[in-house]
Amino acid sequence: MKIRNLGKPKKYGNLRRRQFIQLINRTDQYWMEILGNKLFHDLNYYDLFTQMWLQHDDTFHKSELYRLMPNISQRTAVKYVQIAIDHGFLIEHSDPQDLRSKRITMSAELKRKIELFLDYAISVFETFPPQDSQPPHS
């Protein structure tokens, strides 16, 4: 995913910055709690799981998953996908059209957990205090 040039950001006070860090930390903690294993406290799993969730098709060729983790090598991505399969988050099936190939789907439990996480994260961001309620340049 390419980041757009958003121009020079608005400058905020340290109180606002602290509040934002606390929000990110709460969301991050919830990610670990919802997945139930610190092993998955890794942005590459976040990339993999959320990108899979975003796709309209819920079945992937195993090799397609590696590009969903753009910040690691394919060799490392292969290991990550296998760990997710071993822990039951991803389900591996034989491809009926090519028995040498494997197809991967998200488990129903992982989908449920991702949706719980997204609902939580949205609620946290929606309750982030509006800027105008903060003292200037705290």
mmCIF file of N, CA and C in Angstrom:
data_model
loop_
_atom_site.group_PDB
_atom_site.id
_atom_site.type_symbol
_atom_site.label_atom_id
_atom_site.label_comp_id
_atom_site.label_asym_id
_atom_site.label_seq_id
_atom_site.Cartn_x
_atom_site.Cartn_y
_atom_site.Cartn_z
ATOM 1 N N MET A 1 0.839 -1.162 0.000
ATOM 2 C CA MET A 1 0.000 0.000 0.000
ATOM 3 C C MET A 1 0.888 1.230 0.000
ATOM 4 N N LYS A 2 0.628 2.152 -0.881
ATOM 5 C CA LYS A 2 1.413 3.363 -1.008
ATOM 6 C C LYS A 2 0.789 4.470 -0.169
ATOM 7 N N ILE A 3 1.616 5.178 0.584
ATOM 8 C CA ILE A 3 1.120 6.280 1.411
ATOM 9 C C ILE A 3 1.089 7.542 0.561
ATOM 10 N N ARG A 4 -0.060 8.206 0.610
ATOM 11 C CA ARG A 4 -0.204 9.439 -0.150
ATOM 12 C C ARG A 4 0.541 10.563 0.538
ATOM 13 N N ASN A 5 0.982 11.516 -0.234
ATOM 14 C CA ASN A 5 1.596 12.708 0.326
ATOM 15 C C ASN A 5 0.476 13.573 0.879
ATOM 16 N N LEU A 6 0.414 13.679 2.182
ATOM 17 C CA LEU A 6 -0.653 14.422 2.823
ATOM 18 C C LEU A 6 -0.249 15.855 3.145
ATOM 19 N N GLY A 7 0.949 16.234 2.749
ATOM 20 C CA GLY A 7 1.406 17.579 3.057
ATOM 21 C C GLY A 7 1.934 17.648 4.477
ATOM 22 N N LYS A 8 2.213 18.858 4.896
ATOM 23 C CA LYS A 8 2.753 19.064 6.233
ATOM 24 C C LYS A 8 1.651 18.837 7.261
ATOM 25 N N PRO A 9 1.922 17.956 8.248
ATOM 26 C CA PRO A 9 0.875 17.671 9.238
ATOM 27 C C PRO A 9 0.671 18.846 10.190
ATOM 28 N N LYS A 10 -0.514 18.918 10.717
ATOM 29 C CA LYS A 10 -0.837 19.917 11.732
ATOM 30 C C LYS A 10 -0.030 19.598 12.979
ATOM 31 N N LYS A 11 0.413 20.592 13.669
ATOM 32 C CA LYS A 11 1.183 20.390 14.898
ATOM 33 C C LYS A 11 0.227 20.298 16.082
ATOM 34 N N TYR A 12 0.453 19.280 16.935
ATOM 35 C CA TYR A 12 -0.379 19.055 18.101
ATOM 36 C C TYR A 12 0.457 19.179 19.369
ATOM 37 N N GLY A 13 -0.207 19.426 20.465
ATOM 38 C CA GLY A 13 0.458 19.494 21.757
ATOM 39 C C GLY A 13 0.772 18.103 22.284
ATOM 40 N N ASN A 14 1.634 18.052 23.295
ATOM 41 C CA ASN A 14 2.057 16.770 23.858
ATOM 42 C C ASN A 14 0.921 16.007 24.532
ATOM 43 N N LEU A 15 -0.052 16.704 25.118
ATOM 44 C CA LEU A 15 -1.197 16.013 25.709
ATOM 45 C C LEU A 15 -1.936 15.224 24.642
ATOM 46 N N ARG A 16 -2.178 15.856 23.510
ATOM 47 C CA ARG A 16 -2.879 15.199 22.401
ATOM 48 C C ARG A 16 -2.071 14.016 21.879
ATOM 49 N N ARG A 17 -0.775 14.180 21.780
ATOM 50 C CA ARG A 17 0.100 13.102 21.323
ATOM 51 C C ARG A 17 0.064 11.925 22.295
ATOM 52 N N ARG A 18 0.098 12.213 23.604
ATOM 53 C CA ARG A 18 0.018 11.151 24.616
ATOM 54 C C ARG A 18 -1.306 10.396 24.511
ATOM 55 N N GLN A 19 -2.388 11.141 24.345
ATOM 56 C CA GLN A 19 -3.698 10.503 24.207
ATOM 57 C C GLN A 19 -3.714 9.559 23.005
ATOM 58 N N PHE A 20 -3.093 9.997 21.930
ATOM 59 C CA PHE A 20 -3.069 9.168 20.731
ATOM 60 C C PHE A 20 -2.239 7.907 20.956
ATOM 61 N N ILE A 21 -1.106 8.035 21.612
ATOM 62 C CA ILE A 21 -0.280 6.859 21.914
ATOM 63 C C ILE A 21 -1.052 5.890 22.797
ATOM 64 N N GLN A 22 -1.777 6.395 23.776
ATOM 65 C CA GLN A 22 -2.580 5.536 24.648
ATOM 66 C C GLN A 22 -3.658 4.812 23.841
ATOM 67 N N LEU A 23 -4.261 5.492 22.913
ATOM 68 C CA LEU A 23 -5.276 4.884 22.046
ATOM 69 C C LEU A 23 -4.664 3.756 21.224
ATOM 70 N N ILE A 24 -3.523 4.016 20.625
ATOM 71 C CA ILE A 24 -2.835 2.997 19.824
ATOM 72 C C ILE A 24 -2.451 1.809 20.721
ATOM 73 N N ASN A 25 -1.950 2.092 21.912
ATOM 74 C CA ASN A 25 -1.555 1.019 22.830
ATOM 75 C C ASN A 25 -2.746 0.158 23.249
ATOM 76 N N ARG A 26 -3.895 0.785 23.515
ATOM 77 C CA ARG A 26 -5.093 0.015 23.883
ATOM 78 C C ARG A 26 -5.533 -0.875 22.727
ATOM 79 N N THR A 27 -5.486 -0.323 21.524
ATOM 80 C CA THR A 27 -5.879 -1.092 20.343
ATOM 81 C C THR A 27 -4.912 -2.247 20.115
ATOM 82 N N ASP A 28 -3.639 -1.976 20.269
ATOM 83 C CA ASP A 28 -2.601 -2.987 20.115
ATOM 84 C C ASP A 28 -2.783 -4.104 21.143
ATOM 85 N N GLN A 29 -3.055 -3.750 22.382
ATOM 86 C CA GLN A 29 -3.267 -4.733 23.445
ATOM 87 C C GLN A 29 -4.479 -5.611 23.129
ATOM 88 N N TYR A 30 -5.519 -4.996 22.591
ATOM 89 C CA TYR A 30 -6.717 -5.759 22.246
ATOM 90 C C TYR A 30 -6.418 -6.762 21.141
ATOM 91 N N TRP A 31 -5.589 -6.372 20.173
ATOM 92 C CA TRP A 31 -5.184 -7.293 19.094
ATOM 93 C C TRP A 31 -4.575 -8.557 19.707
ATOM 94 N N MET A 32 -3.664 -8.371 20.672
ATOM 95 C CA MET A 32 -3.025 -9.530 21.312
ATOM 96 C C MET A 32 -4.044 -10.353 22.085
ATOM 97 N N GLU A 33 -4.917 -9.675 22.818
ATOM 98 C CA GLU A 33 -5.907 -10.392 23.622
ATOM 99 C C GLU A 33 -6.879 -11.179 22.732
ATOM 100 N N ILE A 34 -7.329 -10.576 21.665
ATOM 101 C CA ILE A 34 -8.339 -11.225 20.818
ATOM 102 C C ILE A 34 -7.744 -12.439 20.101
ATOM 103 N N LEU A 35 -6.468 -12.362 19.719
ATOM 104 C CA LEU A 35 -5.846 -13.508 19.048
ATOM 105 C C LEU A 35 -5.360 -14.551 20.043
ATOM 106 N N GLY A 36 -5.187 -14.155 21.300
ATOM 107 C CA GLY A 36 -4.892 -15.115 22.357
ATOM 108 C C GLY A 36 -3.490 -15.679 22.367
ATOM 109 N N ASN A 37 -2.573 -15.073 21.618
ATOM 110 C CA ASN A 37 -1.210 -15.600 21.581
ATOM 111 C C ASN A 37 -0.263 -14.474 21.187
ATOM 112 N N LYS A 38 0.732 -14.207 22.025
ATOM 113 C CA LYS A 38 1.686 -13.122 21.744
ATOM 114 C C LYS A 38 2.461 -13.354 20.453
ATOM 115 N N LEU A 39 2.519 -14.591 20.015
ATOM 116 C CA LEU A 39 3.197 -14.912 18.766
ATOM 117 C C LEU A 39 2.645 -14.079 17.608
ATOM 118 N N PHE A 40 1.348 -13.769 17.653
ATOM 119 C CA PHE A 40 0.706 -13.047 16.558
ATOM 120 C C PHE A 40 0.711 -11.536 16.765
ATOM 121 N N HIS A 41 1.465 -11.075 17.783
ATOM 122 C CA HIS A 41 1.627 -9.641 18.015
ATOM 123 C C HIS A 41 2.741 -9.155 17.090
ATOM 124 N N ASP A 42 2.413 -9.057 15.845
ATOM 125 C CA ASP A 42 3.387 -8.755 14.803
ATOM 126 C C ASP A 42 2.632 -8.080 13.672
ATOM 127 N N LEU A 43 3.152 -6.968 13.199
ATOM 128 C CA LEU A 43 2.454 -6.238 12.134
ATOM 129 C C LEU A 43 2.302 -7.054 10.859
ATOM 130 N N ASN A 44 3.172 -8.032 10.653
ATOM 131 C CA ASN A 44 3.049 -8.857 9.453
ATOM 132 C C ASN A 44 1.805 -9.740 9.515
ATOM 133 N N TYR A 45 1.475 -10.234 10.712
ATOM 134 C CA TYR A 45 0.219 -10.976 10.854
ATOM 135 C C TYR A 45 -0.971 -10.031 10.713
ATOM 136 N N TYR A 46 -0.840 -8.833 11.249
ATOM 137 C CA TYR A 46 -1.902 -7.841 11.074
ATOM 138 C C TYR A 46 -2.127 -7.608 9.581
ATOM 139 N N ASP A 47 -1.039 -7.395 8.835
ATOM 140 C CA ASP A 47 -1.151 -7.203 7.380
ATOM 141 C C ASP A 47 -1.828 -8.401 6.731
ATOM 142 N N LEU A 48 -1.359 -9.588 7.043
ATOM 143 C CA LEU A 48 -1.891 -10.808 6.428
ATOM 144 C C LEU A 48 -3.375 -10.976 6.720
ATOM 145 N N PHE A 49 -3.734 -10.942 7.981
ATOM 146 C CA PHE A 49 -5.113 -11.227 8.363
ATOM 147 C C PHE A 49 -6.083 -10.148 7.889
ATOM 148 N N THR A 50 -5.706 -8.878 8.035
ATOM 149 C CA THR A 50 -6.637 -7.826 7.612
ATOM 150 C C THR A 50 -6.735 -7.747 6.093
ATOM 151 N N GLN A 51 -5.638 -8.006 5.391
ATOM 152 C CA GLN A 51 -5.707 -7.987 3.926
ATOM 153 C C GLN A 51 -6.537 -9.164 3.410
ATOM 154 N N MET A 52 -6.423 -10.302 4.049
ATOM 155 C CA MET A 52 -7.271 -11.443 3.670
ATOM 156 C C MET A 52 -8.738 -11.089 3.920
ATOM 157 N N TRP A 53 -9.008 -10.470 5.062
ATOM 158 C CA TRP A 53 -10.377 -10.105 5.412
ATOM 159 C C TRP A 53 -10.961 -9.111 4.405
ATOM 160 N N LEU A 54 -10.120 -8.201 3.910
ATOM 161 C CA LEU A 54 -10.580 -7.185 2.961
ATOM 162 C C LEU A 54 -10.970 -7.744 1.592
ATOM 163 N N GLN A 55 -10.401 -8.871 1.218
ATOM 164 C CA GLN A 55 -10.644 -9.440 -0.106
ATOM 165 C C GLN A 55 -12.076 -9.952 -0.219
ATOM 166 N N HIS A 56 -12.635 -9.821 -1.384
ATOM 167 C CA HIS A 56 -13.993 -10.307 -1.612
ATOM 168 C C HIS A 56 -14.033 -11.833 -1.716
ATOM 169 N N ASP A 57 -12.969 -12.402 -2.218
ATOM 170 C CA ASP A 57 -12.869 -13.861 -2.328
ATOM 171 C C ASP A 57 -12.184 -14.355 -1.055
ATOM 172 N N ASP A 58 -12.740 -15.339 -0.408
ATOM 173 C CA ASP A 58 -12.141 -15.776 0.853
ATOM 174 C C ASP A 58 -11.242 -16.997 0.700
ATOM 175 N N THR A 59 -10.965 -17.408 -0.528
ATOM 176 C CA THR A 59 -10.056 -18.523 -0.782
ATOM 177 C C THR A 59 -8.882 -18.012 -1.604
ATOM 178 N N PHE A 60 -7.691 -18.343 -1.149
ATOM 179 C CA PHE A 60 -6.462 -17.855 -1.782
ATOM 180 C C PHE A 60 -5.572 -19.025 -2.138
ATOM 181 N N HIS A 61 -4.814 -18.875 -3.216
ATOM 182 C CA HIS A 61 -3.709 -19.805 -3.444
ATOM 183 C C HIS A 61 -2.682 -19.481 -2.364
ATOM 184 N N LYS A 62 -2.057 -20.496 -1.868
ATOM 185 C CA LYS A 62 -1.094 -20.279 -0.791
ATOM 186 C C LYS A 62 -0.049 -19.245 -1.188
ATOM 187 N N SER A 63 0.413 -19.311 -2.415
ATOM 188 C CA SER A 63 1.446 -18.379 -2.878
ATOM 189 C C SER A 63 0.954 -16.926 -2.933
ATOM 190 N N GLU A 64 -0.358 -16.711 -3.050
ATOM 191 C CA GLU A 64 -0.903 -15.348 -3.067
ATOM 192 C C GLU A 64 -0.754 -14.654 -1.717
ATOM 193 N N LEU A 65 -0.712 -15.414 -0.658
ATOM 194 C CA LEU A 65 -0.672 -14.829 0.679
ATOM 195 C C LEU A 65 0.638 -14.110 0.971
ATOM 196 N N TYR A 66 1.700 -14.529 0.333
ATOM 197 C CA TYR A 66 3.009 -13.962 0.632
ATOM 198 C C TYR A 66 3.075 -12.482 0.266
ATOM 199 N N ARG A 67 2.374 -12.091 -0.786
ATOM 200 C CA ARG A 67 2.399 -10.678 -1.184
ATOM 201 C C ARG A 67 1.583 -9.803 -0.238
ATOM 202 N N LEU A 68 0.764 -10.419 0.619
ATOM 203 C CA LEU A 68 -0.021 -9.656 1.586
ATOM 204 C C LEU A 68 0.824 -9.229 2.792
ATOM 205 N N MET A 69 2.072 -9.686 2.825
ATOM 206 C CA MET A 69 3.020 -9.287 3.871
ATOM 207 C C MET A 69 4.223 -8.644 3.189
ATOM 208 N N PRO A 70 4.065 -7.406 2.711
ATOM 209 C CA PRO A 70 5.081 -6.794 1.859
ATOM 210 C C PRO A 70 6.378 -6.396 2.565
ATOM 211 N N ASN A 71 6.412 -6.435 3.882
ATOM 212 C CA ASN A 71 7.591 -5.952 4.598
ATOM 213 C C ASN A 71 8.540 -7.056 5.030
ATOM 214 N N ILE A 72 8.274 -8.278 4.576
ATOM 215 C CA ILE A 72 9.174 -9.392 4.877
ATOM 216 C C ILE A 72 9.448 -10.169 3.594
ATOM 217 N N SER A 73 10.491 -10.962 3.626
ATOM 218 C CA SER A 73 10.844 -11.752 2.451
ATOM 219 C C SER A 73 9.819 -12.861 2.237
ATOM 220 N N GLN A 74 9.793 -13.406 1.045
ATOM 221 C CA GLN A 74 8.876 -14.510 0.763
ATOM 222 C C GLN A 74 9.199 -15.711 1.646
ATOM 223 N N ARG A 75 10.467 -15.955 1.872
ATOM 224 C CA ARG A 75 10.867 -17.089 2.720
ATOM 225 C C ARG A 75 10.282 -16.938 4.131
ATOM 226 N N THR A 76 10.353 -15.727 4.678
ATOM 227 C CA THR A 76 9.793 -15.475 6.009
ATOM 228 C C THR A 76 8.271 -15.547 5.972
ATOM 229 N N ALA A 77 7.668 -15.027 4.912
ATOM 230 C CA ALA A 77 6.215 -15.071 4.763
ATOM 231 C C ALA A 77 5.710 -16.512 4.736
ATOM 232 N N VAL A 78 6.453 -17.388 4.090
ATOM 233 C CA VAL A 78 6.093 -18.815 4.048
ATOM 234 C C VAL A 78 6.012 -19.357 5.477
ATOM 235 N N LYS A 79 6.983 -18.996 6.314
ATOM 236 C CA LYS A 79 6.995 -19.451 7.706
ATOM 237 C C LYS A 79 5.791 -18.893 8.470
ATOM 238 N N TYR A 80 5.497 -17.606 8.265
ATOM 239 C CA TYR A 80 4.365 -16.981 8.952
ATOM 240 C C TYR A 80 3.048 -17.661 8.581
ATOM 241 N N VAL A 81 2.865 -17.925 7.310
ATOM 242 C CA VAL A 81 1.632 -18.574 6.859
ATOM 243 C C VAL A 81 1.530 -19.968 7.478
ATOM 244 N N GLN A 82 2.626 -20.696 7.507
ATOM 245 C CA GLN A 82 2.595 -22.041 8.086
ATOM 246 C C GLN A 82 2.270 -21.994 9.571
ATOM 247 N N ILE A 83 2.817 -21.028 10.287
ATOM 248 C CA ILE A 83 2.512 -20.889 11.724
ATOM 249 C C ILE A 83 1.023 -20.608 11.916
ATOM 250 N N ALA A 84 0.453 -19.737 11.079
ATOM 251 C CA ALA A 84 -0.983 -19.437 11.175
ATOM 252 C C ALA A 84 -1.823 -20.682 10.864
ATOM 253 N N ILE A 85 -1.367 -21.506 9.938
ATOM 254 C CA ILE A 85 -2.055 -22.775 9.634
ATOM 255 C C ILE A 85 -1.940 -23.715 10.834
ATOM 256 N N ASP A 86 -0.740 -23.845 11.378
ATOM 257 C CA ASP A 86 -0.506 -24.744 12.508
ATOM 258 C C ASP A 86 -1.345 -24.366 13.732
ATOM 259 N N HIS A 87 -1.629 -23.078 13.894
ATOM 260 C CA HIS A 87 -2.432 -22.601 15.030
ATOM 261 C C HIS A 87 -3.927 -22.559 14.718
ATOM 262 N N GLY A 88 -4.310 -22.986 13.522
ATOM 263 C CA GLY A 88 -5.722 -23.078 13.178
ATOM 264 C C GLY A 88 -6.378 -21.790 12.726
ATOM 265 N N PHE A 89 -5.604 -20.717 12.566
ATOM 266 C CA PHE A 89 -6.177 -19.462 12.075
ATOM 267 C C PHE A 89 -6.469 -19.532 10.576
ATOM 268 N N LEU A 90 -5.596 -20.210 9.855
ATOM 269 C CA LEU A 90 -5.784 -20.408 8.424
ATOM 270 C C LEU A 90 -6.012 -21.894 8.182
ATOM 271 N N ILE A 91 -6.865 -22.187 7.222
ATOM 272 C CA ILE A 91 -7.204 -23.571 6.887
ATOM 273 C C ILE A 91 -6.668 -23.875 5.493
ATOM 274 N N GLU A 92 -5.919 -24.962 5.388
ATOM 275 C CA GLU A 92 -5.306 -25.364 4.121
ATOM 276 C C GLU A 92 -6.132 -26.478 3.489
ATOM 277 N N HIS A 93 -6.440 -26.321 2.200
ATOM 278 C CA HIS A 93 -7.208 -27.311 1.446
ATOM 279 C C HIS A 93 -6.452 -27.644 0.161
ATOM 280 N N SER A 94 -6.651 -28.842 -0.344
ATOM 281 C CA SER A 94 -6.121 -29.168 -1.673
ATOM 282 C C SER A 94 -6.951 -28.422 -2.709
ATOM 283 N N ASP A 95 -6.293 -27.987 -3.760
ATOM 284 C CA ASP A 95 -6.988 -27.313 -4.862
ATOM 285 C C ASP A 95 -7.560 -28.400 -5.773
ATOM 286 N N PRO A 96 -8.885 -28.469 -5.922
ATOM 287 C CA PRO A 96 -9.480 -29.547 -6.735
ATOM 288 C C PRO A 96 -9.064 -29.474 -8.213
ATOM 289 N N GLN A 97 -8.647 -28.299 -8.683
ATOM 290 C CA GLN A 97 -8.243 -28.171 -10.081
ATOM 291 C C GLN A 97 -6.754 -28.423 -10.297
ATOM 292 N N ASP A 98 -5.976 -28.406 -9.201
ATOM 293 C CA ASP A 98 -4.545 -28.673 -9.291
ATOM 294 C C ASP A 98 -4.114 -29.274 -7.958
ATOM 295 N N LEU A 99 -4.040 -30.582 -7.890
ATOM 296 C CA LEU A 99 -3.778 -31.263 -6.628
ATOM 297 C C LEU A 99 -2.393 -30.969 -6.058
ATOM 298 N N ARG A 100 -1.512 -30.377 -6.866
ATOM 299 C CA ARG A 100 -0.197 -29.981 -6.356
ATOM 300 C C ARG A 100 -0.271 -28.660 -5.613
ATOM 301 N N SER A 101 -1.334 -27.925 -5.824
ATOM 302 C CA SER A 101 -1.496 -26.594 -5.264
ATOM 303 C C SER A 101 -2.362 -26.630 -4.007
ATOM 304 N N LYS A 102 -2.142 -25.674 -3.124
ATOM 305 C CA LYS A 102 -2.921 -25.575 -1.891
ATOM 306 C C LYS A 102 -3.734 -24.279 -1.914
ATOM 307 N N ARG A 103 -4.938 -24.379 -1.362
ATOM 308 C CA ARG A 103 -5.813 -23.214 -1.205
ATOM 309 C C ARG A 103 -5.932 -22.934 0.288
ATOM 310 N N ILE A 104 -6.029 -21.663 0.633
ATOM 311 C CA ILE A 104 -6.069 -21.249 2.033
ATOM 312 C C ILE A 104 -7.301 -20.392 2.270
ATOM 313 N N THR A 105 -7.987 -20.657 3.377
ATOM 314 C CA THR A 105 -9.097 -19.816 3.816
ATOM 315 C C THR A 105 -8.851 -19.425 5.274
ATOM 316 N N MET A 106 -9.490 -18.346 5.674
ATOM 317 C CA MET A 106 -9.454 -17.961 7.081
ATOM 318 C C MET A 106 -10.432 -18.865 7.834
ATOM 319 N N SER A 107 -10.068 -19.254 9.024
ATOM 320 C CA SER A 107 -11.015 -20.019 9.840
ATOM 321 C C SER A 107 -12.167 -19.091 10.236
ATOM 322 N N ALA A 108 -13.309 -19.674 10.508
ATOM 323 C CA ALA A 108 -14.458 -18.875 10.955
ATOM 324 C C ALA A 108 -14.099 -18.134 12.242
ATOM 325 N N GLU A 109 -13.329 -18.769 13.094
ATOM 326 C CA GLU A 109 -12.918 -18.143 14.362
ATOM 327 C C GLU A 109 -12.020 -16.929 14.106
ATOM 328 N N LEU A 110 -11.093 -17.028 13.159
ATOM 329 C CA LEU A 110 -10.237 -15.881 12.848
ATOM 330 C C LEU A 110 -11.068 -14.738 12.275
ATOM 331 N N LYS A 111 -11.994 -15.036 11.379
ATOM 332 C CA LYS A 111 -12.864 -13.979 10.844
ATOM 333 C C LYS A 111 -13.604 -13.277 11.971
ATOM 334 N N ARG A 112 -14.139 -14.063 12.897
ATOM 335 C CA ARG A 112 -14.871 -13.492 14.028
ATOM 336 C C ARG A 112 -13.957 -12.604 14.869
ATOM 337 N N LYS A 113 -12.743 -13.060 15.112
ATOM 338 C CA LYS A 113 -11.798 -12.288 15.919
ATOM 339 C C LYS A 113 -11.384 -10.998 15.211
ATOM 340 N N ILE A 114 -11.148 -11.062 13.920
ATOM 341 C CA ILE A 114 -10.785 -9.860 13.167
ATOM 342 C C ILE A 114 -11.925 -8.856 13.226
ATOM 343 N N GLU A 115 -13.143 -9.316 13.067
ATOM 344 C CA GLU A 115 -14.294 -8.403 13.112
ATOM 345 C C GLU A 115 -14.484 -7.818 14.505
ATOM 346 N N LEU A 116 -14.256 -8.597 15.558
ATOM 347 C CA LEU A 116 -14.296 -8.054 16.922
ATOM 348 C C LEU A 116 -13.222 -6.990 17.110
ATOM 349 N N PHE A 117 -12.016 -7.278 16.606
ATOM 350 C CA PHE A 117 -10.932 -6.308 16.700
ATOM 351 C C PHE A 117 -11.288 -5.021 15.960
ATOM 352 N N LEU A 118 -11.801 -5.148 14.749
ATOM 353 C CA LEU A 118 -12.156 -3.955 13.971
ATOM 354 C C LEU A 118 -13.241 -3.145 14.671
ATOM 355 N N ASP A 119 -14.241 -3.815 15.216
ATOM 356 C CA ASP A 119 -15.295 -3.105 15.951
ATOM 357 C C ASP A 119 -14.713 -2.372 17.155
ATOM 358 N N TYR A 120 -13.809 -3.034 17.867
ATOM 359 C CA TYR A 120 -13.170 -2.401 19.018
ATOM 360 C C TYR A 120 -12.355 -1.182 18.581
ATOM 361 N N ALA A 121 -11.521 -1.360 17.551
ATOM 362 C CA ALA A 121 -10.663 -0.263 17.090
ATOM 363 C C ALA A 121 -11.496 0.933 16.624
ATOM 364 N N ILE A 122 -12.575 0.680 15.909
ATOM 365 C CA ILE A 122 -13.448 1.773 15.461
ATOM 366 C C ILE A 122 -14.029 2.492 16.668
ATOM 367 N N SER A 123 -14.482 1.731 17.659
ATOM 368 C CA SER A 123 -15.079 2.371 18.836
ATOM 369 C C SER A 123 -14.053 3.218 19.590
ATOM 370 N N VAL A 124 -12.814 2.743 19.673
ATOM 371 C CA VAL A 124 -11.764 3.506 20.355
ATOM 372 C C VAL A 124 -11.485 4.800 19.599
ATOM 373 N N PHE A 125 -11.367 4.715 18.292
ATOM 374 C CA PHE A 125 -11.093 5.919 17.510
ATOM 375 C C PHE A 125 -12.268 6.892 17.542
ATOM 376 N N GLU A 126 -13.477 6.363 17.574
ATOM 377 C CA GLU A 126 -14.649 7.241 17.623
ATOM 378 C C GLU A 126 -14.750 7.971 18.951
ATOM 379 N N THR A 127 -14.216 7.397 20.013
ATOM 380 C CA THR A 127 -14.281 8.055 21.312
ATOM 381 C C THR A 127 -13.052 8.911 21.595
ATOM 382 N N PHE A 128 -12.102 8.959 20.677
ATOM 383 C CA PHE A 128 -10.927 9.812 20.832
ATOM 384 C C PHE A 128 -11.425 11.241 20.981
ATOM 385 N N PRO A 129 -11.046 11.934 22.064
ATOM 386 C CA PRO A 129 -11.603 13.276 22.293
ATOM 387 C C PRO A 129 -11.340 14.213 21.120
ATOM 388 N N PRO A 130 -12.339 15.005 20.763
ATOM 389 C CA PRO A 130 -12.138 15.962 19.663
ATOM 390 C C PRO A 130 -11.030 16.952 19.996
ATOM 391 N N GLN A 131 -10.342 17.401 18.971
ATOM 392 C CA GLN A 131 -9.213 18.315 19.144
ATOM 393 C C GLN A 131 -9.616 19.579 19.883
ATOM 394 N N ASP A 132 -10.789 20.118 19.594
ATOM 395 C CA ASP A 132 -11.157 21.408 20.192
ATOM 396 C C ASP A 132 -11.446 21.304 21.691
ATOM 397 N N SER A 133 -11.475 20.094 22.248
ATOM 398 C CA SER A 133 -11.687 19.940 23.675
ATOM 399 C C SER A 133 -10.360 19.932 24.444
ATOM 400 N N GLN A 134 -9.242 20.061 23.717
ATOM 401 C CA GLN A 134 -7.932 20.023 24.337
ATOM 402 C C GLN A 134 -7.380 21.424 24.531
ATOM 403 N N PRO A 135 -6.649 21.642 25.620
ATOM 404 C CA PRO A 135 -5.978 22.941 25.773
ATOM 405 C C PRO A 135 -4.916 23.098 24.698
ATOM 406 N N PRO A 136 -4.691 24.297 24.199
ATOM 407 C CA PRO A 136 -3.720 24.494 23.123
ATOM 408 C C PRO A 136 -2.289 24.182 23.598
ATOM 409 N N HIS A 137 -1.565 23.449 22.749
ATOM 410 C CA HIS A 137 -0.128 23.148 22.915
ATOM 411 C C HIS A 137 0.224 22.703 24.317
ATOM 412 N N SER A 138 -0.471 21.678 24.777
ATOM 413 C CA SER A 138 -0.216 21.131 26.120
ATOM 414 C C SER A 138 1.090 20.403 26.158
#
